[in-house]
């Protein structure tokens, strides 16, 4: 009889331990899952460092011109859970127009740290077509310096449309050109209302750690 009571008491103790353990696991895992869901719904803000060319002290564009393009980029990337914020804005007397590959590479020395650097020039010339202008380009340093080789940044010209920055940021995050006028990765014949499609949004979310 005594042995039976001892066995029942041991079974009760084991059940209490199992229930307590299950509660503790739930208490730990449930908040973690909730936090994970919250993280997935949060917006990721990406810092932009802006350099506006100002030869002879005269900026090539006004600040309002720039802010319109940053706002449009944020609108385009919003479905991917991403926004852009200007971390700093400087006026740089060292450049006005960007004419050559050497001019493009010359910006690499300033493109330091983790933020995305945007250089706004008066005119950005096509490297392959003499005298032709382009609205913008996602550029990777191509010069001889090993120290600068991994650096990349965006160059915009004064002719850049409001959607051009979003287009170049798409390249920055790995998107290729498209041909549909309604897609923002089409260049140059896209509509003013062009956006990313669902597959591009999924790719951006994965590239930027935003889940599916």
PDB file of C-alpha atoms in Angstrom:
ATOM      1  CA  UNK A   1       0.000   0.000   0.000  1.00  0.00           C
ATOM      2  CA  UNK A   2       2.766   2.357   0.974  1.00  0.00           C
ATOM      3  CA  UNK A   3       4.620   1.484  -2.217  1.00  0.00           C
ATOM      4  CA  UNK A   4       1.475   2.271  -4.257  1.00  0.00           C
ATOM      5  CA  UNK A   5       1.088   5.702  -2.618  1.00  0.00           C
ATOM      6  CA  UNK A   6       4.755   6.435  -3.242  1.00  0.00           C
ATOM      7  CA  UNK A   7       4.333   5.464  -6.880  1.00  0.00           C
ATOM      8  CA  UNK A   8       1.270   7.731  -7.253  1.00  0.00           C
ATOM      9  CA  UNK A   9       3.102  10.635  -5.602  1.00  0.00           C
ATOM     10  CA  UNK A  10       6.044  10.143  -7.968  1.00  0.00           C
ATOM     11  CA  UNK A  11       3.677  10.110 -10.963  1.00  0.00           C
ATOM     12  CA  UNK A  12       1.991  13.339  -9.752  1.00  0.00           C
ATOM     13  CA  UNK A  13       5.390  14.988  -9.338  1.00  0.00           C
ATOM     14  CA  UNK A  14       6.425  13.930 -12.834  1.00  0.00           C
ATOM     15  CA  UNK A  15       3.199  15.350 -14.317  1.00  0.00           C
ATOM     16  CA  UNK A  16       3.775  18.656 -12.489  1.00  0.00           C
ATOM     17  CA  UNK A  17       7.314  18.799 -13.863  1.00  0.00           C
ATOM     18  CA  UNK A  18       6.057  18.101 -17.405  1.00  0.00           C
ATOM     19  CA  UNK A  19       3.329  20.756 -17.152  1.00  0.00           C
ATOM     20  CA  UNK A  20       5.774  23.298 -15.719  1.00  0.00           C
ATOM     21  CA  UNK A  21       8.309  22.503 -18.439  1.00  0.00           C
ATOM     22  CA  UNK A  22       5.667  22.850 -21.173  1.00  0.00           C
ATOM     23  CA  UNK A  23       4.576  26.201 -19.734  1.00  0.00           C
ATOM     24  CA  UNK A  24       8.143  27.459 -19.624  1.00  0.00           C
ATOM     25  CA  UNK A  25       8.735  26.404 -23.239  1.00  0.00           C
ATOM     26  CA  UNK A  26       5.532  28.169 -24.312  1.00  0.00           C
ATOM     27  CA  UNK A  27       6.478  31.268 -22.311  1.00  0.00           C
ATOM     28  CA  UNK A  28       9.855  31.426 -24.071  1.00  0.00           C
ATOM     29  CA  UNK A  29       8.790  30.482 -27.600  1.00  0.00           C
ATOM     30  CA  UNK A  30       5.543  32.456 -27.862  1.00  0.00           C
ATOM     31  CA  UNK A  31       7.126  35.896 -27.284  1.00  0.00           C
ATOM     32  CA  UNK A  32       9.933  34.974 -29.687  1.00  0.00           C
ATOM     33  CA  UNK A  33       7.387  34.136 -32.375  1.00  0.00           C
ATOM     34  CA  UNK A  34       5.497  37.344 -31.668  1.00  0.00           C
ATOM     35  CA  UNK A  35       8.736  39.327 -31.926  1.00  0.00           C
ATOM     36  CA  UNK A  36       9.522  37.590 -35.200  1.00  0.00           C
ATOM     37  CA  UNK A  37       6.113  38.585 -36.591  1.00  0.00           C
ATOM     38  CA  UNK A  38       6.635  42.146 -35.389  1.00  0.00           C
ATOM     39  CA  UNK A  39      10.077  42.277 -37.019  1.00  0.00           C
ATOM     40  CA  UNK A  40       8.578  41.086 -40.296  1.00  0.00           C
ATOM     41  CA  UNK A  41       6.057  43.923 -40.198  1.00  0.00           C
ATOM     42  CA  UNK A  42       8.540  46.627 -39.294  1.00  0.00           C
ATOM     43  CA  UNK A  43       9.923  48.947 -41.938  1.00  0.00           C
ATOM     44  CA  UNK A  44      13.642  48.853 -42.723  1.00  0.00           C
ATOM     45  CA  UNK A  45      15.103  52.345 -43.110  1.00  0.00           C
ATOM     46  CA  UNK A  46      18.220  52.573 -45.265  1.00  0.00           C
ATOM     47  CA  UNK A  47      20.563  55.541 -44.913  1.00  0.00           C
ATOM     48  CA  UNK A  48      21.566  57.571 -47.948  1.00  0.00           C
ATOM     49  CA  UNK A  49      24.612  59.829 -47.967  1.00  0.00           C
ATOM     50  CA  UNK A  50      24.100  62.515 -50.591  1.00  0.00           C
ATOM     51  CA  UNK A  51      26.830  64.452 -52.390  1.00  0.00           C
ATOM     52  CA  UNK A  52      25.604  67.258 -54.644  1.00  0.00           C
ATOM     53  CA  UNK A  53      28.111  68.695 -57.073  1.00  0.00           C
ATOM     54  CA  UNK A  54      28.657  72.406 -56.513  1.00  0.00           C
ATOM     55  CA  UNK A  55      31.343  73.739 -58.879  1.00  0.00           C
ATOM     56  CA  UNK A  56      32.301  77.310 -57.999  1.00  0.00           C
ATOM     57  CA  UNK A  57      29.911  77.042 -55.054  1.00  0.00           C
ATOM     58  CA  UNK A  58      26.786  76.652 -57.237  1.00  0.00           C
ATOM     59  CA  UNK A  59      24.825  73.405 -56.546  1.00  0.00           C
ATOM     60  CA  UNK A  60      23.816  71.553 -59.702  1.00  0.00           C
ATOM     61  CA  UNK A  61      20.333  70.839 -58.259  1.00  0.00           C
ATOM     62  CA  UNK A  62      18.203  72.197 -55.436  1.00  0.00           C
ATOM     63  CA  UNK A  63      17.583  70.177 -52.302  1.00  0.00           C
ATOM     64  CA  UNK A  64      13.872  69.929 -53.153  1.00  0.00           C
ATOM     65  CA  UNK A  65      14.799  68.156 -56.424  1.00  0.00           C
ATOM     66  CA  UNK A  66      16.700  65.543 -54.438  1.00  0.00           C
ATOM     67  CA  UNK A  67      14.061  65.032 -51.762  1.00  0.00           C
ATOM     68  CA  UNK A  68      11.399  64.393 -54.410  1.00  0.00           C
ATOM     69  CA  UNK A  69      13.476  61.532 -55.783  1.00  0.00           C
ATOM     70  CA  UNK A  70      14.174  60.043 -52.357  1.00  0.00           C
ATOM     71  CA  UNK A  71      10.462  60.156 -51.554  1.00  0.00           C
ATOM     72  CA  UNK A  72       9.632  58.460 -54.845  1.00  0.00           C
ATOM     73  CA  UNK A  73      12.191  55.736 -54.130  1.00  0.00           C
ATOM     74  CA  UNK A  74      10.600  55.126 -50.732  1.00  0.00           C
ATOM     75  CA  UNK A  75       7.171  54.868 -52.373  1.00  0.00           C
ATOM     76  CA  UNK A  76       8.489  52.320 -54.878  1.00  0.00           C
ATOM     77  CA  UNK A  77      10.213  50.193 -52.211  1.00  0.00           C
ATOM     78  CA  UNK A  78       7.389  50.412 -49.632  1.00  0.00           C
ATOM     79  CA  UNK A  79       5.825  47.057 -50.676  1.00  0.00           C
ATOM     80  CA  UNK A  80       9.193  45.445 -49.845  1.00  0.00           C
ATOM     81  CA  UNK A  81       9.114  46.980 -46.352  1.00  0.00           C
ATOM     82  CA  UNK A  82      11.920  49.431 -47.110  1.00  0.00           C
ATOM     83  CA  UNK A  83      12.252  53.202 -46.847  1.00  0.00           C
ATOM     84  CA  UNK A  84      15.142  55.584 -47.466  1.00  0.00           C
ATOM     85  CA  UNK A  85      16.332  58.432 -45.269  1.00  0.00           C
ATOM     86  CA  UNK A  86      18.906  61.109 -45.969  1.00  0.00           C
ATOM     87  CA  UNK A  87      21.623  60.608 -43.354  1.00  0.00           C
ATOM     88  CA  UNK A  88      23.726  63.525 -44.606  1.00  0.00           C
ATOM     89  CA  UNK A  89      23.786  65.982 -47.491  1.00  0.00           C
ATOM     90  CA  UNK A  90      26.913  67.814 -48.581  1.00  0.00           C
ATOM     91  CA  UNK A  91      27.760  70.143 -51.443  1.00  0.00           C
ATOM     92  CA  UNK A  92      30.977  69.122 -53.159  1.00  0.00           C
ATOM     93  CA  UNK A  93      32.989  71.654 -55.137  1.00  0.00           C
ATOM     94  CA  UNK A  94      35.215  68.853 -56.478  1.00  0.00           C
ATOM     95  CA  UNK A  95      32.814  67.852 -59.231  1.00  0.00           C
ATOM     96  CA  UNK A  96      30.114  69.276 -61.474  1.00  0.00           C
ATOM     97  CA  UNK A  97      29.748  67.006 -64.492  1.00  0.00           C
ATOM     98  CA  UNK A  98      30.831  63.360 -64.695  1.00  0.00           C
ATOM     99  CA  UNK A  99      32.226  62.808 -68.174  1.00  0.00           C
ATOM    100  CA  UNK A 100      34.535  59.807 -68.088  1.00  0.00           C
ATOM    101  CA  UNK A 101      35.071  56.472 -66.373  1.00  0.00           C
ATOM    102  CA  UNK A 102      37.874  58.154 -64.433  1.00  0.00           C
ATOM    103  CA  UNK A 103      35.368  60.772 -63.229  1.00  0.00           C
ATOM    104  CA  UNK A 104      33.061  57.994 -62.079  1.00  0.00           C
ATOM    105  CA  UNK A 105      35.868  56.188 -60.271  1.00  0.00           C
ATOM    106  CA  UNK A 106      37.011  59.430 -58.651  1.00  0.00           C
ATOM    107  CA  UNK A 107      33.907  59.380 -56.425  1.00  0.00           C
ATOM    108  CA  UNK A 108      34.960  56.089 -54.783  1.00  0.00           C
ATOM    109  CA  UNK A 109      37.283  57.760 -52.306  1.00  0.00           C
ATOM    110  CA  UNK A 110      34.310  59.548 -50.747  1.00  0.00           C
ATOM    111  CA  UNK A 111      31.972  56.537 -50.735  1.00  0.00           C
ATOM    112  CA  UNK A 112      32.989  55.194 -47.326  1.00  0.00           C
ATOM    113  CA  UNK A 113      31.108  53.185 -44.714  1.00  0.00           C
ATOM    114  CA  UNK A 114      27.871  51.223 -44.897  1.00  0.00           C
ATOM    115  CA  UNK A 115      25.345  53.828 -46.164  1.00  0.00           C
ATOM    116  CA  UNK A 116      24.491  54.056 -49.835  1.00  0.00           C
ATOM    117  CA  UNK A 117      26.253  57.019 -51.407  1.00  0.00           C
ATOM    118  CA  UNK A 118      24.459  59.091 -54.058  1.00  0.00           C
ATOM    119  CA  UNK A 119      26.417  61.573 -56.178  1.00  0.00           C
ATOM    120  CA  UNK A 120      24.346  64.155 -58.050  1.00  0.00           C
ATOM    121  CA  UNK A 121      26.094  65.773 -61.011  1.00  0.00           C
ATOM    122  CA  UNK A 122      24.983  68.361 -63.505  1.00  0.00           C
ATOM    123  CA  UNK A 123      25.479  65.948 -66.387  1.00  0.00           C
ATOM    124  CA  UNK A 124      26.499  62.290 -66.438  1.00  0.00           C
ATOM    125  CA  UNK A 125      27.875  61.208 -69.788  1.00  0.00           C
ATOM    126  CA  UNK A 126      27.434  57.761 -71.316  1.00  0.00           C
ATOM    127  CA  UNK A 127      30.745  55.900 -71.227  1.00  0.00           C
ATOM    128  CA  UNK A 128      30.012  54.103 -74.520  1.00  0.00           C
ATOM    129  CA  UNK A 129      28.325  56.786 -76.667  1.00  0.00           C
ATOM    130  CA  UNK A 130      30.302  59.954 -77.201  1.00  0.00           C
ATOM    131  CA  UNK A 131      28.409  63.053 -76.111  1.00  0.00           C
ATOM    132  CA  UNK A 132      25.293  61.167 -74.959  1.00  0.00           C
ATOM    133  CA  UNK A 133      23.849  61.829 -71.516  1.00  0.00           C
ATOM    134  CA  UNK A 134      22.367  59.334 -69.082  1.00  0.00           C
ATOM    135  CA  UNK A 135      20.010  59.965 -66.176  1.00  0.00           C
ATOM    136  CA  UNK A 136      21.872  57.768 -63.722  1.00  0.00           C
ATOM    137  CA  UNK A 137      23.962  54.667 -63.134  1.00  0.00           C
ATOM    138  CA  UNK A 138      24.757  52.193 -60.373  1.00  0.00           C
ATOM    139  CA  UNK A 139      28.543  52.249 -60.536  1.00  0.00           C
ATOM    140  CA  UNK A 140      31.205  49.846 -59.252  1.00  0.00           C
ATOM    141  CA  UNK A 141      34.708  51.212 -58.940  1.00  0.00           C
ATOM    142  CA  UNK A 142      36.832  49.957 -61.845  1.00  0.00           C
ATOM    143  CA  UNK A 143      40.183  51.568 -61.122  1.00  0.00           C
ATOM    144  CA  UNK A 144      43.492  50.014 -60.049  1.00  0.00           C
ATOM    145  CA  UNK A 145      43.197  50.524 -56.280  1.00  0.00           C
ATOM    146  CA  UNK A 146      42.604  47.255 -54.426  1.00  0.00           C
ATOM    147  CA  UNK A 147      41.422  49.267 -51.415  1.00  0.00           C
ATOM    148  CA  UNK A 148      38.574  50.797 -53.417  1.00  0.00           C
ATOM    149  CA  UNK A 149      37.648  47.806 -55.553  1.00  0.00           C
ATOM    150  CA  UNK A 150      34.565  46.738 -53.605  1.00  0.00           C
ATOM    151  CA  UNK A 151      33.022  50.199 -53.510  1.00  0.00           C
ATOM    152  CA  UNK A 152      29.842  50.960 -55.384  1.00  0.00           C
ATOM    153  CA  UNK A 153      27.478  53.905 -55.444  1.00  0.00           C
ATOM    154  CA  UNK A 154      24.883  55.701 -57.525  1.00  0.00           C
ATOM    155  CA  UNK A 155      25.473  58.598 -59.892  1.00  0.00           C
ATOM    156  CA  UNK A 156      22.540  60.801 -60.898  1.00  0.00           C
ATOM    157  CA  UNK A 157      22.415  63.538 -63.496  1.00  0.00           C
ATOM    158  CA  UNK A 158      20.233  66.611 -63.468  1.00  0.00           C
ATOM    159  CA  UNK A 159      18.011  65.038 -66.146  1.00  0.00           C
ATOM    160  CA  UNK A 160      17.065  62.171 -63.800  1.00  0.00           C
ATOM    161  CA  UNK A 161      13.326  61.669 -63.510  1.00  0.00           C
ATOM    162  CA  UNK A 162      11.649  61.203 -60.110  1.00  0.00           C
ATOM    163  CA  UNK A 163      11.769  57.406 -60.570  1.00  0.00           C
ATOM    164  CA  UNK A 164      15.442  57.252 -61.617  1.00  0.00           C
ATOM    165  CA  UNK A 165      16.816  56.900 -58.094  1.00  0.00           C
ATOM    166  CA  UNK A 166      14.415  54.008 -57.424  1.00  0.00           C
ATOM    167  CA  UNK A 167      15.538  52.392 -60.687  1.00  0.00           C
ATOM    168  CA  UNK A 168      19.234  52.651 -59.756  1.00  0.00           C
ATOM    169  CA  UNK A 169      18.562  51.413 -56.225  1.00  0.00           C
ATOM    170  CA  UNK A 170      16.883  48.415 -57.839  1.00  0.00           C
ATOM    171  CA  UNK A 171      20.189  47.704 -59.614  1.00  0.00           C
ATOM    172  CA  UNK A 172      22.050  48.282 -56.332  1.00  0.00           C
ATOM    173  CA  UNK A 173      19.995  45.478 -54.761  1.00  0.00           C
ATOM    174  CA  UNK A 174      20.440  43.096 -57.672  1.00  0.00           C
ATOM    175  CA  UNK A 175      17.525  43.713 -60.038  1.00  0.00           C
ATOM    176  CA  UNK A 176      18.116  43.573 -63.789  1.00  0.00           C
ATOM    177  CA  UNK A 177      16.622  45.661 -66.575  1.00  0.00           C
ATOM    178  CA  UNK A 178      13.144  44.888 -67.826  1.00  0.00           C
ATOM    179  CA  UNK A 179      11.264  45.809 -70.982  1.00  0.00           C
ATOM    180  CA  UNK A 180       7.686  46.433 -69.810  1.00  0.00           C
ATOM    181  CA  UNK A 181       6.800  50.166 -69.739  1.00  0.00           C
ATOM    182  CA  UNK A 182       4.935  49.690 -66.454  1.00  0.00           C
ATOM    183  CA  UNK A 183       8.022  48.301 -64.692  1.00  0.00           C
ATOM    184  CA  UNK A 184      10.406  50.719 -62.963  1.00  0.00           C
ATOM    185  CA  UNK A 185      13.420  48.626 -64.028  1.00  0.00           C
ATOM    186  CA  UNK A 186      12.706  49.453 -67.663  1.00  0.00           C
ATOM    187  CA  UNK A 187      14.994  52.124 -69.093  1.00  0.00           C
ATOM    188  CA  UNK A 188      14.395  54.588 -70.467  1.00  0.00           C
ATOM    189  CA  UNK A 189      10.852  54.072 -71.778  1.00  0.00           C
ATOM    190  CA  UNK A 190       8.926  53.429 -68.579  1.00  0.00           C
ATOM    191  CA  UNK A 191       5.718  55.169 -67.590  1.00  0.00           C
ATOM    192  CA  UNK A 192       5.583  57.713 -64.734  1.00  0.00           C
ATOM    193  CA  UNK A 193       3.423  55.210 -62.793  1.00  0.00           C
ATOM    194  CA  UNK A 194       5.915  52.332 -63.189  1.00  0.00           C
ATOM    195  CA  UNK A 195       6.420  50.046 -60.172  1.00  0.00           C
ATOM    196  CA  UNK A 196       8.155  46.813 -59.185  1.00  0.00           C
ATOM    197  CA  UNK A 197       6.217  43.628 -59.899  1.00  0.00           C
ATOM    198  CA  UNK A 198       5.446  40.944 -57.316  1.00  0.00           C
ATOM    199  CA  UNK A 199       8.476  38.803 -58.193  1.00  0.00           C
ATOM    200  CA  UNK A 200      10.794  41.787 -57.846  1.00  0.00           C
ATOM    201  CA  UNK A 201       9.262  42.702 -54.493  1.00  0.00           C
ATOM    202  CA  UNK A 202       9.824  39.132 -53.274  1.00  0.00           C
ATOM    203  CA  UNK A 203      13.446  39.252 -54.419  1.00  0.00           C
ATOM    204  CA  UNK A 204      13.997  42.612 -52.717  1.00  0.00           C
ATOM    205  CA  UNK A 205      12.489  41.346 -49.475  1.00  0.00           C
ATOM    206  CA  UNK A 206      14.791  38.329 -49.500  1.00  0.00           C
ATOM    207  CA  UNK A 207      17.836  40.398 -50.438  1.00  0.00           C
ATOM    208  CA  UNK A 208      17.118  42.880 -47.660  1.00  0.00           C
ATOM    209  CA  UNK A 209      16.235  40.275 -45.034  1.00  0.00           C
ATOM    210  CA  UNK A 210      12.529  41.107 -44.982  1.00  0.00           C
ATOM    211  CA  UNK A 211      11.315  37.498 -45.371  1.00  0.00           C
ATOM    212  CA  UNK A 212       8.767  36.475 -47.986  1.00  0.00           C
TER     213      UNK A 212
END
